[in-house]
CSV table of C-alpha atoms and ligand atoms in Angstrom, one decimal:
chain,number,residue,atom,x,y,z
M,855,MET,CA,0.0,0.0,0.0
M,856,LYS,CA,2.8,2.3,1.0
M,857,ILE,CA,4.7,1.5,-2.2
M,858,LEU,CA,1.7,2.1,-4.3
M,859,ALA,CA,1.2,5.6,-2.6
M,860,MET,CA,4.8,6.5,-3.3
M,861,PHE,CA,4.5,5.4,-6.9
M,862,CYS,CA,1.4,7.5,-7.3
M,863,LEU,CA,3.2,10.5,-5.8
M,864,LEU,CA,6.1,10.0,-8.2
M,865,ALA,CA,3.8,9.7,-11.1
M,866,ALA,CA,1.9,12.8,-10.2
M,867,SER,CA,5.1,14.8,-9.8
M,868,SER,CA,6.5,13.7,-13.2
M,869,ALA,CA,3.1,14.5,-14.7
M,870,LEU,CA,3.4,18.0,-13.2
M,871,GLN,CA,6.8,18.4,-14.7
M,872,ALA,CA,5.6,17.3,-18.1
M,873,ALA,CA,2.8,19.8,-17.9
M,874,LYS,CA,5.0,22.8,-18.5
M,875,PRO,CA,3.0,25.0,-21.0
M,876,LEU,CA,4.1,27.0,-24.1
M,877,GLU,CA,4.2,30.7,-23.2
M,878,VAL,CA,3.6,33.6,-25.6
M,879,TYR,CA,4.0,37.2,-24.6
M,880,PHE,CA,2.3,39.7,-27.0
M,881,ILE,CA,4.5,42.7,-26.0
M,882,ASP,CA,3.1,46.2,-26.5
M,883,VAL,CA,5.3,48.1,-28.9
M,884,GLU,CA,2.7,50.7,-29.7
M,885,GLY,CA,1.5,49.4,-33.0
M,886,GLY,CA,4.7,47.5,-34.0
M,887,GLN,CA,5.4,43.9,-33.4
M,888,SER,CA,7.3,42.0,-30.7
M,889,THR,CA,6.2,38.5,-29.7
M,890,LEU,CA,8.2,36.4,-27.2
M,891,ILE,CA,7.6,32.7,-27.5
M,892,VAL,CA,9.0,30.5,-24.8
M,893,SER,CA,8.9,26.7,-25.5
M,894,PRO,CA,8.2,24.3,-22.7
M,895,SER,CA,11.9,23.3,-23.2
M,896,GLY,CA,12.9,26.8,-22.0
M,897,GLN,CA,14.2,27.9,-25.4
M,898,ALA,CA,13.1,31.4,-26.5
M,899,LEU,CA,12.1,32.7,-29.9
M,900,LEU,CA,11.5,36.4,-30.3
M,901,ILE,CA,9.5,37.5,-33.4
M,902,ASP,CA,10.4,41.1,-34.2
M,903,THR,CA,11.9,43.8,-31.9
M,904,GLY,CA,9.5,46.8,-32.0
M,905,TRP,CA,10.6,50.4,-32.7
M,906,ARG,CA,14.0,52.1,-32.2
M,907,GLY,CA,14.3,55.3,-30.1
M,908,PHE,CA,12.0,56.4,-27.3
M,909,ASN,CA,15.0,55.7,-24.9
M,910,GLY,CA,14.9,52.0,-25.6
M,911,ARG,CA,11.3,51.8,-24.6
M,912,ASP,CA,10.5,48.6,-26.7
M,913,ALA,CA,13.8,46.9,-25.9
M,914,ASP,CA,13.0,47.5,-22.2
M,915,ARG,CA,9.6,46.0,-22.6
M,916,ILE,CA,11.0,42.9,-24.3
M,917,VAL,CA,13.6,42.5,-21.4
M,918,GLN,CA,10.7,42.8,-18.9
M,919,ALA,CA,8.7,40.1,-20.6
M,920,ALA,CA,11.8,37.9,-20.8
M,921,LYS,CA,12.3,38.5,-17.0
M,922,SER,CA,8.7,37.4,-16.3
M,923,ALA,CA,9.4,34.3,-18.5
M,924,LYS,CA,12.7,33.7,-16.7
M,925,VAL,CA,14.5,33.8,-20.0
M,926,LYS,CA,18.1,35.1,-19.8
M,927,GLN,CA,19.0,35.0,-23.5
M,928,LEU,CA,17.2,34.9,-26.8
M,929,ASP,CA,18.1,31.7,-28.6
M,930,SER,CA,16.4,32.9,-31.7
M,931,VAL,CA,15.2,36.2,-33.0
M,932,LEU,CA,13.1,36.2,-36.2
M,933,ILE,CA,12.7,39.4,-38.1
M,934,THR,CA,9.5,39.3,-40.3
M,935,HIS,CA,10.5,42.2,-42.5
M,936,PHE,CA,12.6,45.3,-42.4
M,937,HIS,CA,10.1,48.0,-41.4
M,938,ARG,CA,11.0,50.2,-38.4
M,939,ASP,CA,8.1,48.9,-36.3
M,940,HIS,CA,9.5,45.4,-36.6
M,941,VAL,CA,13.3,45.6,-36.8
M,942,GLY,CA,13.9,49.2,-35.5
M,943,GLY,CA,14.6,48.1,-31.9
M,944,VAL,CA,17.2,45.5,-32.7
M,945,THR,CA,20.4,47.5,-31.7
M,946,GLN,CA,18.8,48.5,-28.4
M,947,LEU,CA,17.8,44.9,-27.8
M,948,LEU,CA,21.3,43.7,-28.4
M,949,ASP,CA,22.6,46.3,-25.9
M,950,ARG,CA,20.5,44.5,-23.3
M,951,MET,CA,20.2,40.8,-24.2
M,952,LYS,CA,22.3,38.2,-26.0
M,953,VAL,CA,20.9,36.7,-29.2
M,954,GLY,CA,21.9,33.3,-30.6
M,955,THR,CA,20.5,33.2,-34.2
M,956,PHE,CA,18.9,35.7,-36.3
M,957,TYR,CA,16.3,34.5,-38.9
M,958,ASP,CA,15.0,36.7,-41.8
M,959,HIS,CA,13.7,36.5,-45.4
M,960,GLY,CA,16.9,37.6,-47.0
M,961,PRO,CA,18.1,41.2,-47.9
M,962,ASN,CA,15.9,44.2,-47.7
M,963,THR,CA,13.8,44.6,-50.8
M,964,GLU,CA,12.5,48.2,-50.4
M,965,ASP,CA,14.2,51.3,-51.6
M,966,SER,CA,13.1,53.8,-49.0
M,967,LYS,CA,15.3,55.9,-46.8
M,968,VAL,CA,13.9,54.6,-43.5
M,969,THR,CA,14.1,51.0,-44.6
M,970,ARG,CA,17.7,51.4,-45.9
M,971,GLU,CA,18.7,52.9,-42.5
M,972,ASP,CA,17.1,50.2,-40.5
M,973,TYR,CA,18.5,47.4,-42.7
M,974,ALA,CA,22.1,48.9,-42.3
M,975,ASP,CA,21.7,48.8,-38.6
M,976,TYR,CA,20.4,45.3,-38.7
M,977,GLU,CA,23.4,44.2,-40.8
M,978,LYS,CA,25.6,45.6,-38.0
M,979,ALA,CA,23.5,43.7,-35.4
M,980,LEU,CA,24.0,40.4,-37.3
M,981,ALA,CA,27.7,40.6,-36.5
M,982,ARG,CA,26.8,40.6,-32.7
M,983,ALA,CA,24.9,37.3,-32.9
M,984,SER,CA,26.3,33.8,-33.3
M,985,GLN,CA,24.4,32.9,-36.4
M,986,HIS,CA,22.3,34.2,-39.3
M,987,VAL,CA,19.9,32.0,-41.2
M,988,VAL,CA,17.7,33.0,-44.2
M,989,LEU,CA,14.4,31.2,-44.2
M,990,LYS,CA,12.3,29.9,-47.2
M,991,PRO,CA,8.8,28.7,-47.2
M,992,GLY,CA,8.7,25.1,-45.9
M,993,ASP,CA,11.7,25.6,-43.6
M,994,THR,CA,11.3,25.1,-39.9
M,995,VAL,CA,12.9,27.2,-37.2
M,996,PRO,CA,14.6,24.8,-34.7
M,997,VAL,CA,13.1,25.5,-31.3
M,998,LYS,CA,13.2,22.5,-29.0
M,999,GLY,CA,9.8,21.3,-27.8
M,1000,ILE,CA,7.6,23.2,-30.4
M,1001,THR,CA,7.3,23.3,-34.2
M,1002,VAL,CA,7.7,26.6,-36.0
M,1003,GLN,CA,7.0,26.2,-39.8
M,1004,VAL,CA,7.6,28.9,-42.4
M,1005,LEU,CA,4.6,29.5,-44.6
M,1006,ALA,CA,5.7,32.7,-46.4
M,1007,SER,CA,9.0,34.4,-47.0
M,1008,ASN,CA,10.4,37.1,-49.5
M,1009,GLY,CA,7.1,37.1,-51.5
M,1010,GLU,CA,6.9,33.3,-51.9
M,1011,HIS,CA,4.7,30.8,-50.0
M,1012,ILE,CA,4.4,27.1,-49.3
M,1013,GLY,CA,3.5,25.1,-52.4
M,1014,LYS,CA,1.8,22.3,-50.6
M,1015,PRO,CA,-0.9,22.5,-47.9
M,1016,LEU,CA,0.1,21.8,-44.3
M,1017,ASP,CA,-0.9,18.3,-42.9
M,1018,GLY,CA,-4.7,18.0,-42.8
M,1019,ALA,CA,-5.2,21.3,-44.8
M,1020,GLY,CA,-5.7,21.9,-48.5
M,1021,GLN,CA,-9.5,22.0,-48.6
M,1022,PRO,CA,-11.2,24.1,-51.3
M,1023,ASN,CA,-12.2,27.5,-49.9
M,1024,PRO,CA,-15.7,28.4,-51.1
M,1025,MET,CA,-15.2,32.0,-50.0
M,1026,CYS,CA,-12.6,32.5,-52.8
M,1027,ALA,CA,-15.4,33.0,-55.4
M,1028,SER,CA,-16.0,36.5,-53.9
M,1029,ALA,CA,-12.3,37.4,-53.5
M,1030,VAL,CA,-11.2,40.7,-54.8
M,1031,LYS,CA,-7.5,41.4,-55.3
M,1032,LYS,CA,-5.9,44.8,-54.5
M,1033,ALA,CA,-3.1,46.6,-56.4
M,1034,PRO,CA,0.2,44.7,-56.0
M,1035,ASP,CA,2.2,45.7,-52.9
M,1036,PRO,CA,5.9,46.3,-53.7
M,1037,SER,CA,6.9,47.0,-50.1
M,1038,GLU,CA,8.7,44.9,-47.5
M,1039,ASN,CA,5.3,44.0,-46.1
M,1040,ALA,CA,4.6,41.6,-48.9
M,1041,HIS,CA,7.9,40.0,-48.3
M,1042,SER,CA,7.1,39.2,-44.6
M,1043,LEU,CA,8.1,36.0,-43.0
M,1044,GLY,CA,5.0,34.2,-41.9
M,1045,VAL,CA,5.0,31.3,-39.4
M,1046,ILE,CA,2.8,28.8,-37.7
M,1047,VAL,CA,3.8,27.8,-34.2
M,1048,SER,CA,2.5,24.4,-33.0
M,1049,TYR,CA,2.7,22.7,-29.6
M,1050,GLY,CA,0.9,19.4,-29.7
M,1051,SER,CA,-2.5,20.2,-31.1
M,1052,PHE,CA,-2.2,23.9,-30.3
M,1053,ARG,CA,-1.6,26.3,-33.2
M,1054,LEU,CA,-0.8,30.0,-33.4
M,1055,LEU,CA,-0.4,31.9,-36.7
M,1056,ASP,CA,1.7,35.0,-37.2
M,1057,LEU,CA,2.0,36.3,-40.8
M,1058,GLY,CA,3.9,39.5,-39.8
M,1059,ASP,CA,2.6,42.4,-42.1
M,1060,LEU,CA,1.9,40.2,-45.1
M,1061,THR,CA,-0.6,42.1,-47.4
M,1062,TRP,CA,-3.9,41.2,-49.0
M,1063,ASN,CA,-2.9,39.5,-52.3
M,1064,LYS,CA,-0.2,37.4,-50.6
M,1065,GLU,CA,-2.6,36.3,-47.9
M,1066,LEU,CA,-5.2,35.3,-50.6
M,1067,GLU,CA,-2.5,33.1,-52.2
M,1068,LEU,CA,-2.3,31.1,-48.9
M,1069,ALA,CA,-6.1,30.6,-48.7
M,1070,CYS,CA,-7.3,30.5,-52.3
M,1071,PRO,CA,-8.3,28.5,-54.1
M,1072,ASN,CA,-7.4,25.9,-51.4
M,1073,ASN,CA,-6.8,26.8,-47.8
M,1074,LEU,CA,-3.1,25.7,-47.4
M,1075,ILE,CA,-3.0,26.5,-43.7
M,1076,GLY,CA,-6.1,24.9,-42.3
M,1077,THR,CA,-7.5,26.1,-38.9
M,1078,VAL,CA,-5.7,27.7,-36.0
M,1079,ASP,CA,-6.5,28.2,-32.3
M,1080,VAL,CA,-5.0,31.7,-32.1
M,1081,TYR,CA,-4.5,34.2,-34.9
M,1082,LEU,CA,-2.3,37.2,-34.4
M,1083,THR,CA,-4.0,39.7,-36.7
M,1084,THR,CA,-1.8,40.3,-39.7
M,1085,HIS,CA,-0.3,43.9,-40.0
M,1086,HIS,CA,-1.7,45.1,-36.7
M,1087,GLY,CA,-5.3,44.8,-38.0
M,1088,SER,CA,-5.0,47.4,-40.7
M,1089,GLU,CA,-6.9,47.6,-43.9
M,1090,PRO,CA,-4.3,46.6,-46.5
M,1091,SER,CA,-4.3,43.1,-44.9
M,1092,GLY,CA,-6.7,40.6,-43.5
M,1093,PRO,CA,-9.1,39.6,-46.3
M,1094,PRO,CA,-12.0,37.5,-45.0
M,1095,GLN,CA,-11.1,34.6,-47.3
M,1096,ILE,CA,-8.1,33.8,-45.1
M,1097,VAL,CA,-9.3,35.1,-41.8
M,1098,HIS,CA,-12.5,33.2,-41.8
M,1099,ALA,CA,-11.0,30.1,-43.3
M,1100,LEU,CA,-8.5,30.0,-40.4
M,1101,HIS,CA,-11.5,29.7,-38.1
M,1102,PRO,CA,-9.6,31.1,-35.2
M,1103,ARG,CA,-11.0,30.7,-31.7
M,1104,VAL,CA,-9.1,33.7,-30.4
M,1105,ALA,CA,-7.6,36.6,-32.3
M,1106,ILE,CA,-5.0,38.9,-30.8
M,1107,MET,CA,-4.7,42.4,-32.4
M,1108,ASN,CA,-1.3,43.9,-32.0
M,1109,ASN,CA,-2.5,47.4,-32.8
M,1110,GLY,CA,-1.4,50.8,-31.2
M,1111,ALA,CA,-3.7,53.7,-30.2
M,1112,LYS,CA,-3.2,55.2,-33.6
M,1113,LYS,CA,-1.8,52.4,-35.7
M,1114,GLY,CA,-3.7,49.3,-36.9
M,1115,GLY,CA,-7.1,48.5,-35.5
M,1116,SER,CA,-8.8,50.0,-38.5
M,1117,PRO,CA,-12.7,49.5,-38.5
M,1118,ALA,CA,-12.8,47.4,-41.7
M,1119,ALA,CA,-10.1,45.0,-40.7
M,1120,TRP,CA,-11.4,44.8,-37.1
M,1121,GLN,CA,-14.9,43.9,-38.4
M,1122,ILE,CA,-13.6,41.1,-40.6
M,1123,VAL,CA,-11.9,39.5,-37.6
M,1124,LYS,CA,-14.9,40.1,-35.4
M,1125,ASP,CA,-17.2,38.4,-37.9
M,1126,SER,CA,-15.0,35.3,-38.2
M,1127,PRO,CA,-17.1,32.2,-37.7
M,1128,GLY,CA,-16.4,30.4,-34.5
M,1129,LEU,CA,-14.4,33.3,-32.9
M,1130,GLU,CA,-14.8,33.2,-29.2
M,1131,ASP,CA,-12.9,36.4,-28.3
M,1132,LEU,CA,-10.8,39.1,-29.8
M,1133,TRP,CA,-8.2,40.7,-27.5
M,1134,GLN,CA,-6.4,44.0,-28.4
M,1135,LEU,CA,-3.1,45.4,-27.2
M,1136,HIS,CA,-4.6,48.9,-27.4
M,1137,TYR,CA,-7.8,50.7,-27.5
M,1138,SER,CA,-8.0,51.9,-31.2
M,1139,MET,CA,-8.8,55.6,-31.5
M,1140,GLU,CA,-9.9,55.1,-35.0
M,1141,GLY,CA,-12.3,52.3,-34.0
M,1142,GLY,CA,-14.2,54.3,-31.5
M,1143,ALA,CA,-17.1,52.7,-29.5
M,1144,ALA,CA,-18.3,50.6,-32.4
M,1145,HIS,CA,-15.0,48.9,-33.3
M,1146,ASN,CA,-13.2,48.1,-30.1
M,1147,VAL,CA,-13.8,45.2,-27.8
M,1148,ALA,CA,-14.8,45.7,-24.2
M,1149,ASP,CA,-12.0,47.2,-22.1
M,1150,THR,CA,-11.6,43.9,-20.2
M,1151,TYR,CA,-10.0,42.5,-23.2
M,1152,ILE,CA,-7.8,45.4,-24.0
M,1153,ALA,CA,-4.2,45.6,-22.5
M,1154,ASN,CA,-3.8,49.4,-22.9
M,1155,VAL,CA,-6.9,51.6,-22.7
M,1156,ASP,CA,-5.3,55.1,-22.5
M,1157,GLU,CA,-3.4,56.9,-25.2
M,1158,SER,CA,-0.6,57.6,-22.8
M,1159,CYS,CA,0.5,54.0,-22.6
M,1160,GLU,CA,1.7,51.9,-19.7
M,1161,GLY,CA,3.0,49.1,-22.1
M,1162,LYS,CA,0.9,46.3,-20.7
M,1163,ASN,CA,1.1,42.9,-22.4
M,1164,LEU,CA,-1.1,40.0,-23.2
M,1165,LYS,CA,0.2,36.6,-22.0
M,1166,LEU,CA,-0.9,33.3,-23.5
M,1167,THR,CA,-0.1,29.9,-22.1
M,1168,ALA,CA,-1.0,26.8,-24.1
M,1169,GLU,CA,-1.0,23.1,-23.3
M,1170,SER,CA,-0.2,20.4,-25.8
M,1171,ASN,CA,-3.9,19.2,-25.8
M,1172,GLY,CA,-4.8,22.6,-27.5
M,1173,SER,CA,-6.3,24.3,-24.4
M,1174,PHE,CA,-5.0,27.7,-23.6
M,1175,THR,CA,-5.4,30.8,-21.4
M,1176,VAL,CA,-5.0,34.4,-22.1
M,1177,VAL,CA,-4.1,36.9,-19.4
M,1178,ASN,CA,-4.4,40.7,-19.6
M,1179,SER,CA,-1.5,42.1,-17.6
M,1180,ARG,CA,-3.3,45.4,-17.0
M,1181,ASN,CA,-6.3,44.2,-15.0
M,1182,LYS,CA,-5.2,40.5,-14.5
M,1183,TYR,CA,-8.4,39.4,-16.3
M,1184,GLN,CA,-7.9,36.0,-17.6
M,1185,LYS,CA,-9.9,33.5,-19.7
M,1186,SER,CA,-9.3,29.8,-20.5
M,1187,TYR,CA,-10.3,28.0,-23.6
M,1188,GLY,CA,-10.7,24.3,-23.6
M,1189,ALA,CA,-9.1,21.9,-26.1
M,1190,ALA,CA,-10.8,22.3,-29.5
M,1191,ALA,CA,-12.4,19.3,-31.3
M,1192,ARG,CA,-10.6,19.0,-34.6
P,1494,ZN,ZN1,4.1,46.7,-39.0
């Protein structure tokens, strides 16, 4: 009897150890992107570094999130594209934290003064990391304990559907293309992060036509649990043909007070079938009362911002919890039936 009790105790404690969740911090960088993903193995992947300037505001916020996650160094930093709101903070970040490998889509493709400036600084930053890897669609980012698959990079996308995906998408019949986008946005790296049956999608700032290519005529991605709204929930991105086909249970909008969160894009996400909740990093000034969620689900409600984040923890069975660091409101979502 005593031996059995001891065995049960041991089994329970090893089950507890095995139950370490995936952690994702959606860091508020005022309408840019910075997402810290911490695998149950302890390895950390940061997607984008926020803005430069502001006395290192965004780098400080990344360090703060890393401290909460007990992460001392960033094993991997993935830069979706070379716009200032994504790569701008890289030098200030390196002044504060060690980076293992940088991942990107290859050289800057946009001939603008700001982008050239940021890319030049990024090239200097590469010399301060141990490795640099260019990713193509179909590649995976090696993070122990989770799977990070590249869906789009440098204007290209995966040729074959992901496992279980590839169904014809009936919404494509009504798809309308926009004018081609020659900017860095259309070259964004887009990834899907999986931990067991949990799936999170982040397509950076990919724009309308490129998103359609991933969802039409066949949905190459399938469904996801959590959708980080593409391009901060702004209008040149987020056609319903992809958003609705993804069938996200939860969407996280990484908008700022005055960047992203535009009413048309917001409405497409809100109307997505099966969506249980939309969470926002900021109250959107443009959205007003009609196009913002309840304050409870918004990390930063004032224009003068405190830089509060949204934290997600996910289990391998697909269940997950979102916590608003401002008001400590949290909500759990059970495992989805797929
Ligand atoms: Zn952006």
